[in-house]
Amino acid sequence: MTRDPGDDQDRRPGAEPGREAAASAQPTSARPSTPAPDEGRPPAQARRHEVPPEAAGRSPRPSGMALAAARSDARPRGVDEGRTSLIFVALMAALGATNAVAVDIVIPAQGLIAQSFQLAPGEGAQWTVLAMFAGAAVSQLVLGPVADAWGRRRAAFLGLALAFIGGLAAAAAPTFETLIAARLLQGLGAGGLRVVGLAIIRDQCSGDRMARVVSLQALIFELIMFFTPVVGQLIVEFAHWRLGLALTAVQAVATAVAFHLLQPETLDPAHRRPLALRAVLSTYAGVLRMRPAMGAAMAMAVSFGVLATFLSSAQPIFGEVYGLGWGLPAVFGAMTAFFVIAAIVNARLVVRLGAPRMARIGLTSWAVSGTAGLIVFALAFEGVPPLWLLLVWLSPTLSMFAILYGNLLATALAPLGDRAGSASSALAASGTLAGVALGALTSGIFNGTVLPLAGMLGFAGVAGLAAMRWGGLGRESHGKGEA
């Protein structure tokens, strides 16, 4: 991987002399820690930043992955960079969290939404979440190529505008059908913003610096996910549920204003790619012909089914079956904590075990835990175990999604080479659509117990393992590409 010559890591004490002509001109044994007196400039200015090969087009990179280093050339490094980087990370997290906020803030209000439109308890209101997922799937297919063709800013503003319009329309929806259509539009705008944010990050940094930025962004993203249900519960307790939907529109506007003021365009016009339907379809056809990619993609699809099932059934289960009010945000907080722990463990183990093996570990845990939960809860508790037992079982089990998503996506993209950019959008979108279908199926058979959720976890584990085995990603593949 090409290292940005201006990366902070290259200036560590004891680092290698570098690969620039200026550094190689003096012997390493006598290299001074400060510039020579006749240079007359500080070390940070003595080294010129070069555009990485990815940005110059000298090596094949996926769509949306060009690296623009021109901005860092003109920006002095120092104390202000830390402040600017924090603002940048927070802005990218807010951009990616637009969809999560719109989903999570409405979860505590699903019961009231059902009452407002005279729906049966546990039926119909889940589509306020599933419609967002459906819109997000289409958005992931559209906004990525749009960001490559029109630039990052235009793609971001397009997504935020649709999210704003959808949020306002949902807040004022006179009928349930109108509400679902508005949520679909809102997801169509917000769902692909995370893809745009990741493209911007790749434009501005690479290597270790990119890893740090993405890690910080994920941390802020998790905090936003924990805080949003608390806001949703406050709205349910002290205001009308429509206010929560209106706040999603306000959040889209606030993000757009901050983005306009703080984030310039990062994609060089010379590196923009025209929207070419034929090239995209060719990439999709190539994915369909590769069994390893398809095996991992199918496993990822059933994993999304678990996530969609949980998010769409969280309020009916915890709010109606267990009668939780303020306890619902606490449940989401516990889930978030376990997600963070799982992500940290995965980061430590994936280098040694490989992405396919880590994915199999996660799927195996779902197959065992889901099946065991289904049997125990059905036989011993008639489908409604004590709340403490449900949380002890569900929190670590569901957190396996933090291990599965990234590893399955990496496994699916491994054989795709320079088509990985477009393929990643296709795989994420197809997985999300499959999640919507499975979540809708589970919602349709919801019977006032936790058995559908447990059954979905067991099914996803077994089906995911079978898909990986079909794709040639079984145990025997270790050592042939997992490293």
CSV table of C-alpha atoms in Angstrom, one decimal:
chain,number,residue,atom,x,y,z
A,1,MET,CA,0.0,0.0,0.0
A,2,THR,CA,1.3,3.4,-0.9
A,3,ARG,CA,2.3,5.5,2.1
A,4,ASP,CA,1.6,9.2,2.2
A,5,PRO,CA,5.0,10.9,2.4
A,6,GLY,CA,3.4,13.4,4.7
A,7,ASP,CA,2.0,10.9,7.1
A,8,ASP,CA,2.8,11.7,10.7
A,9,GLN,CA,4.1,8.2,11.3
A,10,ASP,CA,7.0,8.9,9.0
A,11,ARG,CA,8.3,11.6,11.3
A,12,ARG,CA,8.7,9.3,14.3
A,13,PRO,CA,12.1,9.2,16.0
A,14,GLY,CA,14.2,6.5,14.6
A,15,ALA,CA,12.1,6.2,11.4
A,16,GLU,CA,13.8,5.2,8.2
A,17,PRO,CA,15.4,8.1,6.2
A,18,GLY,CA,12.5,8.0,3.7
A,19,ARG,CA,12.2,7.5,0.1
A,20,GLU,CA,12.4,11.1,-1.2
A,21,ALA,CA,15.4,12.4,-3.2
A,22,ALA,CA,16.0,15.0,-0.5
A,23,ALA,CA,16.3,12.4,2.2
A,24,SER,CA,18.5,10.1,0.2
A,25,ALA,CA,20.9,12.8,-0.7
A,26,GLN,CA,22.5,12.8,2.8
A,27,PRO,CA,24.0,9.8,4.5
A,28,THR,CA,21.8,8.0,7.0
A,29,SER,CA,24.6,7.6,9.5
A,30,ALA,CA,25.0,11.4,9.9
A,31,ARG,CA,21.5,12.5,9.3
A,32,PRO,CA,20.8,15.5,11.6
A,33,SER,CA,17.6,15.8,13.6
A,34,THR,CA,17.2,19.4,12.3
A,35,PRO,CA,17.7,20.9,8.9
A,36,ALA,CA,21.1,22.3,7.9
A,37,PRO,CA,21.7,26.0,8.7
A,38,ASP,CA,21.8,26.9,5.0
A,39,GLU,CA,18.4,25.5,4.3
A,40,GLY,CA,16.7,28.2,6.3
A,41,ARG,CA,13.3,26.5,6.7
A,42,PRO,CA,11.8,24.1,9.2
A,43,PRO,CA,11.7,20.4,8.5
A,44,ALA,CA,8.0,20.3,7.9
A,45,GLN,CA,8.5,22.6,4.9
A,46,ALA,CA,11.7,21.0,3.8
A,47,ARG,CA,9.9,17.9,2.6
A,48,ARG,CA,7.5,18.3,-0.3
A,49,HIS,CA,4.4,16.2,-0.4
A,50,GLU,CA,3.9,14.1,-3.5
A,51,VAL,CA,0.6,13.0,-4.9
A,52,PRO,CA,0.3,9.2,-4.1
A,53,PRO,CA,0.3,6.9,-7.1
A,54,GLU,CA,-3.4,6.2,-6.5
A,55,ALA,CA,-4.3,9.8,-7.0
A,56,ALA,CA,-2.1,10.1,-10.1
A,57,GLY,CA,-3.7,7.1,-11.6
A,58,ARG,CA,-0.5,5.1,-11.8
A,59,SER,CA,-2.0,2.0,-10.0
A,60,PRO,CA,-5.5,0.6,-10.4
A,61,ARG,CA,-7.8,1.6,-7.6
A,62,PRO,CA,-11.5,1.0,-7.0
A,63,SER,CA,-14.1,3.5,-7.8
A,64,GLY,CA,-14.3,6.3,-5.3
A,65,MET,CA,-10.8,5.6,-3.9
A,66,ALA,CA,-8.6,8.3,-5.5
A,67,LEU,CA,-6.3,10.1,-3.1
A,68,ALA,CA,-6.2,13.9,-3.3
A,69,ALA,CA,-3.1,15.2,-1.6
A,70,ALA,CA,-3.2,18.8,-2.9
A,71,ARG,CA,-4.9,20.2,0.1
A,72,SER,CA,-2.4,18.8,2.6
A,73,ASP,CA,0.4,20.4,0.5
A,74,ALA,CA,-0.8,23.9,1.2
A,75,ARG,CA,-1.8,23.3,4.8
A,76,PRO,CA,0.9,23.8,7.5
A,77,ARG,CA,1.2,20.9,9.9
A,78,GLY,CA,1.1,21.7,13.6
A,79,VAL,CA,-1.3,22.4,16.4
A,80,ASP,CA,-4.1,23.5,14.1
A,81,GLU,CA,-4.0,20.2,12.2
A,82,GLY,CA,-5.2,18.3,15.3
A,83,ARG,CA,-8.1,20.6,15.7
A,84,THR,CA,-8.9,20.5,12.0
A,85,SER,CA,-8.7,16.7,12.0
A,86,LEU,CA,-11.1,16.4,14.9
A,87,ILE,CA,-13.6,18.6,13.1
A,88,PHE,CA,-13.1,16.6,9.9
A,89,VAL,CA,-13.7,13.3,11.7
A,90,ALA,CA,-16.8,14.6,13.5
A,91,LEU,CA,-18.2,15.9,10.2
A,92,MET,CA,-17.6,12.6,8.4
A,93,ALA,CA,-19.3,10.8,11.4
A,94,ALA,CA,-22.3,13.1,11.2
A,95,LEU,CA,-22.6,12.5,7.5
A,96,GLY,CA,-22.5,8.8,7.8
A,97,ALA,CA,-24.8,8.8,10.9
A,98,THR,CA,-27.6,10.6,9.0
A,99,ASN,CA,-29.3,7.3,8.2
A,100,ALA,CA,-28.7,5.8,11.6
A,101,VAL,CA,-30.2,8.8,13.4
A,102,ALA,CA,-33.3,8.6,11.1
A,103,VAL,CA,-33.7,4.9,11.9
A,104,ASP,CA,-32.9,4.9,15.7
A,105,ILE,CA,-34.9,8.0,16.7
A,106,VAL,CA,-38.2,6.4,15.5
A,107,ILE,CA,-37.7,3.0,17.2
A,108,PRO,CA,-39.1,4.1,20.6
A,109,ALA,CA,-42.1,5.7,18.8
A,110,GLN,CA,-43.2,2.6,16.8
A,111,GLY,CA,-46.0,1.8,19.3
A,112,LEU,CA,-47.4,5.3,19.2
A,113,ILE,CA,-47.2,5.3,15.4
A,114,ALA,CA,-49.2,2.1,15.3
A,115,GLN,CA,-51.8,3.7,17.6
A,116,SER,CA,-52.0,6.9,15.5
A,117,PHE,CA,-52.7,5.0,12.3
A,118,GLN,CA,-54.9,2.4,14.1
A,119,LEU,CA,-52.5,-0.5,13.3
A,120,ALA,CA,-52.5,-3.8,15.2
A,121,PRO,CA,-49.8,-4.0,17.9
A,122,GLY,CA,-46.6,-5.3,16.5
A,123,GLU,CA,-47.8,-5.1,12.9
A,124,GLY,CA,-47.0,-2.5,10.2
A,125,ALA,CA,-45.0,0.0,12.3
A,126,GLN,CA,-41.8,-2.0,11.7
A,127,TRP,CA,-42.0,-0.7,8.1
A,128,THR,CA,-40.9,2.7,9.4
A,129,VAL,CA,-37.5,1.1,9.9
A,130,LEU,CA,-37.6,-1.4,7.0
A,131,ALA,CA,-38.5,1.3,4.5
A,132,MET,CA,-35.3,3.2,5.5
A,133,PHE,CA,-33.3,0.1,4.8
A,134,ALA,CA,-34.9,-0.4,1.4
A,135,GLY,CA,-34.1,3.2,0.4
A,136,ALA,CA,-30.6,2.9,1.8
A,137,ALA,CA,-30.0,-0.1,-0.4
A,138,VAL,CA,-30.8,1.8,-3.6
A,139,SER,CA,-28.9,4.9,-2.3
A,140,GLN,CA,-25.7,2.8,-1.9
A,141,LEU,CA,-25.9,1.9,-5.6
A,142,VAL,CA,-26.5,5.5,-6.7
A,143,LEU,CA,-24.6,7.9,-4.6
A,144,GLY,CA,-21.2,6.1,-5.0
A,145,PRO,CA,-21.1,6.4,-8.8
A,146,VAL,CA,-22.6,9.9,-8.5
A,147,ALA,CA,-19.8,10.9,-6.1
A,148,ASP,CA,-17.3,9.7,-8.7
A,149,ALA,CA,-18.9,11.5,-11.6
A,150,TRP,CA,-20.2,14.8,-10.0
A,151,GLY,CA,-17.8,15.2,-7.1
A,152,ARG,CA,-18.1,14.5,-3.4
A,153,ARG,CA,-19.9,17.7,-2.4
A,154,ARG,CA,-22.6,17.5,-5.0
A,155,ALA,CA,-23.3,13.8,-4.1
A,156,ALA,CA,-23.4,14.7,-0.4
A,157,PHE,CA,-25.8,17.6,-0.9
A,158,LEU,CA,-28.0,15.5,-3.1
A,159,GLY,CA,-28.3,12.9,-0.4
A,160,LEU,CA,-28.8,15.4,2.4
A,161,ALA,CA,-31.5,17.2,0.3
A,162,LEU,CA,-33.5,14.0,-0.2
A,163,ALA,CA,-33.1,13.1,3.5
A,164,PHE,CA,-34.4,16.6,4.4
A,165,ILE,CA,-37.4,16.3,2.1
A,166,GLY,CA,-38.2,12.8,3.3
A,167,GLY,CA,-37.9,13.8,6.9
A,168,LEU,CA,-40.3,16.7,6.5
A,169,ALA,CA,-42.8,14.6,4.5
A,170,ALA,CA,-42.7,11.8,7.1
A,171,ALA,CA,-43.3,14.3,9.9
A,172,ALA,CA,-46.4,15.6,8.2
A,173,ALA,CA,-47.6,12.3,6.7
A,174,PRO,CA,-51.4,12.2,6.9
A,175,THR,CA,-51.6,8.4,6.2
A,176,PHE,CA,-49.5,5.4,7.1
A,177,GLU,CA,-48.8,4.7,3.4
A,178,THR,CA,-47.6,8.3,2.9
A,179,LEU,CA,-45.3,7.9,6.0
A,180,ILE,CA,-43.7,4.7,4.5
A,181,ALA,CA,-43.2,6.4,1.2
A,182,ALA,CA,-41.5,9.4,2.9
A,183,ARG,CA,-39.3,7.1,4.9
A,184,LEU,CA,-38.3,5.3,1.7
A,185,LEU,CA,-37.3,8.7,0.2
A,186,GLN,CA,-35.5,9.6,3.4
A,187,GLY,CA,-33.5,6.4,3.2
A,188,LEU,CA,-32.8,6.9,-0.5
A,189,GLY,CA,-31.1,10.2,0.4
A,190,ALA,CA,-29.4,9.3,3.7
A,191,GLY,CA,-28.4,5.7,3.1
A,192,GLY,CA,-25.5,6.4,0.7
A,193,LEU,CA,-24.0,9.2,2.6
A,194,ARG,CA,-21.7,6.8,4.5
A,195,VAL,CA,-20.3,5.7,1.2
A,196,VAL,CA,-19.6,9.3,0.2
A,197,GLY,CA,-18.0,10.0,3.6
A,198,LEU,CA,-15.6,7.0,3.2
A,199,ALA,CA,-14.7,8.2,-0.3
A,200,ILE,CA,-13.8,11.6,1.1
A,201,ILE,CA,-11.7,10.0,3.8
A,202,ARG,CA,-9.8,8.0,1.1
A,203,ASP,CA,-9.4,11.2,-0.9
A,204,GLN,CA,-7.6,13.0,2.0
A,205,CYS,CA,-5.5,10.3,3.7
A,206,SER,CA,-4.2,6.8,3.3
A,207,GLY,CA,-2.4,4.1,5.2
A,208,ASP,CA,-2.1,4.5,9.0
A,209,ARG,CA,-3.6,7.9,9.0
A,210,MET,CA,-6.7,6.7,7.3
A,211,ALA,CA,-7.0,3.9,9.8
A,212,ARG,CA,-6.9,6.4,12.6
A,213,VAL,CA,-9.5,8.6,11.0
A,214,VAL,CA,-11.9,5.7,10.3
A,215,SER,CA,-11.4,4.4,13.9
A,216,LEU,CA,-12.3,7.8,15.4
A,217,GLN,CA,-15.2,8.2,13.0
A,218,ALA,CA,-16.6,4.8,14.1
A,219,LEU,CA,-16.3,5.7,17.7
A,220,ILE,CA,-18.2,9.0,17.2
A,221,PHE,CA,-20.7,7.0,15.1
A,222,GLU,CA,-21.3,4.5,17.9
A,223,LEU,CA,-21.8,7.4,20.4
A,224,ILE,CA,-24.4,8.9,18.1
A,225,MET,CA,-26.2,5.6,17.8
A,226,PHE,CA,-26.4,5.3,21.6
A,227,PHE,CA,-27.6,8.9,22.1
A,228,THR,CA,-30.3,8.9,19.4
A,229,PRO,CA,-32.7,6.4,21.1
A,230,VAL,CA,-32.5,8.5,24.3
A,231,VAL,CA,-33.6,11.5,22.3
A,232,GLY,CA,-36.4,9.4,20.8
A,233,GLN,CA,-37.6,8.2,24.2
A,234,LEU,CA,-37.6,11.8,25.5
A,235,ILE,CA,-39.8,12.8,22.5
A,236,VAL,CA,-42.2,9.9,23.2
A,237,GLU,CA,-42.5,10.9,26.9
A,238,PHE,CA,-42.8,14.7,26.5
A,239,ALA,CA,-43.8,15.5,23.0
A,240,HIS,CA,-45.4,14.0,19.8
A,241,TRP,CA,-43.7,11.3,17.8
A,242,ARG,CA,-43.8,13.5,14.7
A,243,LEU,CA,-41.3,15.8,16.3
A,244,GLY,CA,-38.6,13.0,16.1
A,245,LEU,CA,-39.1,12.8,12.3
A,246,ALA,CA,-38.9,16.6,12.1
A,247,LEU,CA,-35.6,16.5,14.0
A,248,THR,CA,-34.2,14.2,11.4
A,249,ALA,CA,-34.9,16.9,8.8
A,250,VAL,CA,-33.2,19.5,11.0
A,251,GLN,CA,-30.2,17.2,11.4
A,252,ALA,CA,-29.9,16.9,7.6
A,253,VAL,CA,-29.9,20.7,7.3
A,254,ALA,CA,-27.4,21.2,10.1
A,255,THR,CA,-25.1,18.6,8.5
A,256,ALA,CA,-25.4,20.2,5.1
A,257,VAL,CA,-24.6,23.7,6.5
A,258,ALA,CA,-21.5,22.4,8.3
A,259,PHE,CA,-20.4,20.4,5.3
A,260,HIS,CA,-20.8,23.5,3.1
A,261,LEU,CA,-18.7,25.6,5.4
A,262,LEU,CA,-16.0,23.2,6.4
A,263,GLN,CA,-15.5,20.6,3.7
A,264,PRO,CA,-14.2,21.6,0.2
A,265,GLU,CA,-14.3,19.3,-2.8
A,266,THR,CA,-11.7,16.5,-2.5
A,267,LEU,CA,-12.0,14.8,-5.8
A,268,ASP,CA,-9.8,16.2,-8.6
A,269,PRO,CA,-11.9,16.9,-11.7
A,270,ALA,CA,-9.2,15.0,-13.7
A,271,HIS,CA,-10.1,11.9,-11.8
A,272,ARG,CA,-13.8,12.0,-12.1
A,273,ARG,CA,-15.5,9.1,-13.9
A,274,PRO,CA,-18.6,9.4,-16.1
A,275,LEU,CA,-21.7,7.5,-15.1
A,276,ALA,CA,-21.5,4.4,-17.2
A,277,LEU,CA,-24.3,1.9,-16.8
A,278,ARG,CA,-22.6,-0.7,-19.0
A,279,ALA,CA,-19.4,-0.7,-16.8
A,280,VAL,CA,-21.5,-1.0,-13.6
A,281,LEU,CA,-23.5,-3.9,-15.1
A,282,SER,CA,-20.3,-5.6,-16.2
A,283,THR,CA,-18.9,-5.4,-12.7
A,284,TYR,CA,-22.1,-6.9,-11.3
A,285,ALA,CA,-22.0,-9.7,-13.9
A,286,GLY,CA,-18.4,-10.4,-12.9
A,287,VAL,CA,-19.4,-10.7,-9.2
A,288,LEU,CA,-22.1,-13.2,-10.1
A,289,ARG,CA,-19.5,-15.4,-11.9
A,290,MET,CA,-17.2,-15.7,-8.8
A,291,ARG,CA,-18.3,-18.3,-6.3
A,292,PRO,CA,-16.0,-17.1,-3.5
A,293,ALA,CA,-17.5,-13.5,-3.8
A,294,MET,CA,-21.0,-14.8,-4.1
A,295,GLY,CA,-20.6,-17.2,-1.1
A,296,ALA,CA,-19.5,-14.3,1.1
A,297,ALA,CA,-22.2,-12.0,-0.4
A,298,MET,CA,-24.9,-14.5,0.5
A,299,ALA,CA,-23.6,-14.8,4.0
A,300,MET,CA,-23.5,-11.0,4.3
A,301,ALA,CA,-27.1,-10.9,3.1
A,302,VAL,CA,-28.4,-13.2,5.9
A,303,SER,CA,-26.3,-11.1,8.4
A,304,PHE,CA,-28.2,-8.0,7.3
A,305,GLY,CA,-31.4,-10.0,7.8
A,306,VAL,CA,-30.5,-10.3,11.5
A,307,LEU,CA,-29.8,-6.6,11.9
A,308,ALA,CA,-33.0,-5.6,10.1
A,309,THR,CA,-35.0,-8.1,12.2
A,310,PHE,CA,-33.6,-6.7,15.4
A,311,LEU,CA,-34.0,-3.0,14.6
A,312,SER,CA,-37.6,-3.5,13.3
A,313,SER,CA,-38.7,-5.7,16.2
A,314,ALA,CA,-36.8,-4.0,19.1
A,315,GLN,CA,-39.8,-1.8,20.1
A,316,PRO,CA,-42.4,-4.6,19.8
A,317,ILE,CA,-40.3,-6.9,21.9
A,318,PHE,CA,-38.9,-4.6,24.5
A,319,GLY,CA,-41.6,-2.0,24.5
A,320,GLU,CA,-44.7,-4.2,24.2
A,321,VAL,CA,-43.7,-7.7,25.4
A,322,TYR,CA,-41.5,-6.5,28.3
A,323,GLY,CA,-43.1,-3.1,28.8
A,324,LEU,CA,-39.9,-1.1,28.8
A,325,GLY,CA,-40.0,2.6,28.4
A,326,TRP,CA,-36.7,4.2,29.4
A,327,GLY,CA,-35.2,0.8,29.5
A,328,LEU,CA,-35.2,0.7,25.7
A,329,PRO,CA,-32.3,3.3,25.3
A,330,ALA,CA,-30.4,1.3,28.0
A,331,VAL,CA,-30.8,-1.8,25.9
A,332,PHE,CA,-29.3,0.0,22.9
A,333,GLY,CA,-26.5,1.3,25.1
A,334,ALA,CA,-25.6,-2.3,26.1
A,335,MET,CA,-25.8,-3.4,22.5
A,336,THR,CA,-23.5,-0.6,21.5
A,337,ALA,CA,-20.9,-1.5,24.2
A,338,PHE,CA,-20.8,-5.1,23.0
A,339,PHE,CA,-20.5,-4.0,19.4
A,340,VAL,CA,-17.4,-1.9,20.3
A,341,ILE,CA,-15.9,-4.8,22.3
A,342,ALA,CA,-16.5,-7.2,19.3
A,343,ALA,CA,-14.9,-4.7,16.9
A,344,ILE,CA,-11.8,-4.3,19.1
A,345,VAL,CA,-11.4,-8.1,19.4
A,346,ASN,CA,-11.8,-8.5,15.7
A,347,ALA,CA,-9.1,-5.9,15.0
A,348,ARG,CA,-6.7,-7.8,17.1
A,349,LEU,CA,-7.5,-11.3,15.8
A,350,VAL,CA,-8.2,-10.7,12.1
A,351,VAL,CA,-4.6,-10.2,11.1
A,352,ARG,CA,-3.6,-13.6,12.6
A,353,LEU,CA,-6.7,-15.6,11.7
A,354,GLY,CA,-7.9,-14.0,8.5
A,355,ALA,CA,-11.2,-12.5,7.5
A,356,PRO,CA,-12.9,-15.7,6.3
A,357,ARG,CA,-12.1,-17.5,9.5
A,358,MET,CA,-13.3,-14.6,11.7
A,359,ALA,CA,-16.5,-14.6,9.6
A,360,ARG,CA,-17.0,-18.3,10.2
A,361,ILE,CA,-16.5,-17.8,13.9
A,362,GLY,CA,-19.2,-15.2,14.0
A,363,LEU,CA,-21.6,-17.3,11.9
A,364,THR,CA,-20.9,-20.4,14.0
A,365,SER,CA,-21.8,-18.4,17.2
A,366,TRP,CA,-25.1,-17.4,15.6
A,367,ALA,CA,-25.9,-20.9,14.5
A,368,VAL,CA,-25.2,-22.3,18.0
A,369,SER,CA,-26.6,-19.5,20.1
A,370,GLY,CA,-29.6,-18.8,17.9
A,371,THR,CA,-30.6,-22.5,17.8
A,372,ALA,CA,-30.1,-23.0,21.5
A,373,GLY,CA,-32.0,-19.9,22.3
A,374,LEU,CA,-34.9,-20.9,20.1
A,375,ILE,CA,-35.1,-24.4,21.8
A,376,VAL,CA,-34.7,-23.2,25.4
A,377,PHE,CA,-37.0,-20.2,25.1
A,378,ALA,CA,-39.7,-22.2,23.4
A,379,LEU,CA,-39.6,-25.2,25.8
A,380,ALA,CA,-38.8,-23.5,29.1
A,381,PHE,CA,-40.4,-20.0,28.8
A,382,GLU,CA,-43.1,-20.3,26.1
A,383,GLY,CA,-41.1,-17.8,24.0
A,384,VAL,CA,-40.8,-15.1,26.6
A,385,PRO,CA,-37.7,-15.6,28.8
A,386,PRO,CA,-36.9,-13.3,31.7
A,387,LEU,CA,-35.6,-10.0,30.6
A,388,TRP,CA,-32.2,-10.5,32.2
A,389,LEU,CA,-31.8,-13.8,30.4
A,390,LEU,CA,-32.8,-12.4,27.1
A,391,LEU,CA,-30.2,-9.6,27.5
A,392,VAL,CA,-27.4,-11.9,28.6
A,393,TRP,CA,-28.1,-14.1,25.5
A,394,LEU,CA,-28.8,-11.4,23.0
A,395,SER,CA,-26.1,-8.7,23.6
A,396,PRO,CA,-23.0,-10.8,22.9
A,397,THR,CA,-24.8,-12.8,20.2
A,398,LEU,CA,-26.0,-9.8,18.2
A,399,SER,CA,-22.6,-8.1,18.6
A,400,MET,CA,-21.2,-10.7,16.2
A,401,PHE,CA,-22.5,-8.5,13.4
A,402,ALA,CA,-19.6,-6.1,14.1
A,403,ILE,CA,-17.3,-9.0,13.2
A,404,LEU,CA,-19.3,-10.3,10.3
A,405,TYR,CA,-20.0,-7.2,8.2
A,406,GLY,CA,-16.4,-6.0,7.6
A,407,ASN,CA,-14.9,-9.5,7.3
A,408,LEU,CA,-17.6,-10.8,4.9
A,409,LEU,CA,-17.3,-7.7,2.8
A,410,ALA,CA,-13.5,-8.0,2.7
A,411,THR,CA,-13.8,-11.7,1.8
A,412,ALA,CA,-16.2,-10.9,-1.0
A,413,LEU,CA,-14.1,-8.2,-2.5
A,414,ALA,CA,-10.8,-10.1,-2.3
A,415,PRO,CA,-11.1,-11.7,-5.8
A,416,LEU,CA,-12.4,-8.6,-7.5
A,417,GLY,CA,-9.3,-6.5,-7.8
A,418,ASP,CA,-9.8,-3.0,-9.3
A,419,ARG,CA,-13.6,-3.6,-9.5
A,420,ALA,CA,-13.9,-3.6,-5.7
A,421,GLY,CA,-15.2,0.0,-5.5
A,422,SER,CA,-18.3,-0.6,-7.6
A,423,ALA,CA,-18.7,-4.1,-6.3
A,424,SER,CA,-18.6,-3.0,-2.7
A,425,SER,CA,-21.7,-0.8,-3.4
A,426,ALA,CA,-23.4,-3.6,-5.1
A,427,LEU,CA,-22.7,-6.1,-2.4
A,428,ALA,CA,-23.7,-3.7,0.4
A,429,ALA,CA,-26.9,-2.8,-1.5
A,430,SER,CA,-27.9,-6.4,-2.2
A,431,GLY,CA,-27.2,-7.4,1.4
A,432,THR,CA,-29.4,-4.5,2.7
A,433,LEU,CA,-32.2,-5.5,0.3
A,434,ALA,CA,-32.0,-9.1,1.5
A,435,GLY,CA,-32.0,-7.8,5.1
A,436,VAL,CA,-35.2,-5.9,4.3
A,437,ALA,CA,-36.9,-9.1,2.9
A,438,LEU,CA,-35.9,-11.2,5.8
A,439,GLY,CA,-36.8,-8.5,8.3
A,440,ALA,CA,-40.2,-8.2,6.7
A,441,LEU,CA,-40.7,-11.9,6.8
A,442,THR,CA,-39.8,-12.0,10.5
A,443,SER,CA,-42.1,-9.0,11.2
A,444,GLY,CA,-44.9,-10.9,9.5
A,445,ILE,CA,-44.6,-13.9,11.8
A,446,PHE,CA,-44.1,-11.9,15.0
A,447,ASN,CA,-46.3,-13.5,17.6
A,448,GLY,CA,-45.5,-11.6,20.8
A,449,THR,CA,-42.4,-13.7,21.7
A,450,VAL,CA,-38.7,-13.6,21.0
A,451,LEU,CA,-38.8,-16.8,19.0
A,452,PRO,CA,-38.8,-15.2,15.5
A,453,LEU,CA,-35.6,-13.3,16.5
A,454,ALA,CA,-33.9,-16.3,17.9
A,455,GLY,CA,-35.0,-18.3,14.8
A,456,MET,CA,-33.5,-15.7,12.5
A,457,LEU,CA,-30.2,-15.8,14.3
A,458,GLY,CA,-30.0,-19.6,14.1
A,459,PHE,CA,-31.0,-19.6,10.4
A,460,ALA,CA,-28.5,-16.8,9.5
A,461,GLY,CA,-25.7,-18.7,11.2
A,462,VAL,CA,-26.5,-22.0,9.4
A,463,ALA,CA,-27.3,-20.4,6.0
A,464,GLY,CA,-24.2,-18.2,6.2
A,465,LEU,CA,-21.9,-21.1,6.9
A,466,ALA,CA,-23.4,-23.1,4.1
A,467,ALA,CA,-23.0,-20.2,1.7
A,468,MET,CA,-19.3,-19.8,2.6
A,469,ARG,CA,-18.8,-23.6,2.2
A,470,TRP,CA,-20.4,-23.4,-1.2
A,471,GLY,CA,-18.2,-20.5,-2.2
A,472,GLY,CA,-15.0,-22.5,-1.3
A,473,LEU,CA,-14.4,-20.5,1.9
A,474,GLY,CA,-14.4,-23.5,4.3
A,475,ARG,CA,-11.7,-24.5,6.7
A,476,GLU,CA,-9.5,-25.9,4.0
A,477,SER,CA,-9.2,-22.4,2.4
A,478,HIS,CA,-7.1,-21.2,5.4
A,479,GLY,CA,-3.6,-20.6,4.3
A,480,LYS,CA,-4.6,-20.1,0.6
A,481,GLY,CA,-5.7,-16.5,0.9
A,482,GLU,CA,-6.9,-15.8,4.4
A,483,ALA,CA,-3.7,-14.3,5.7
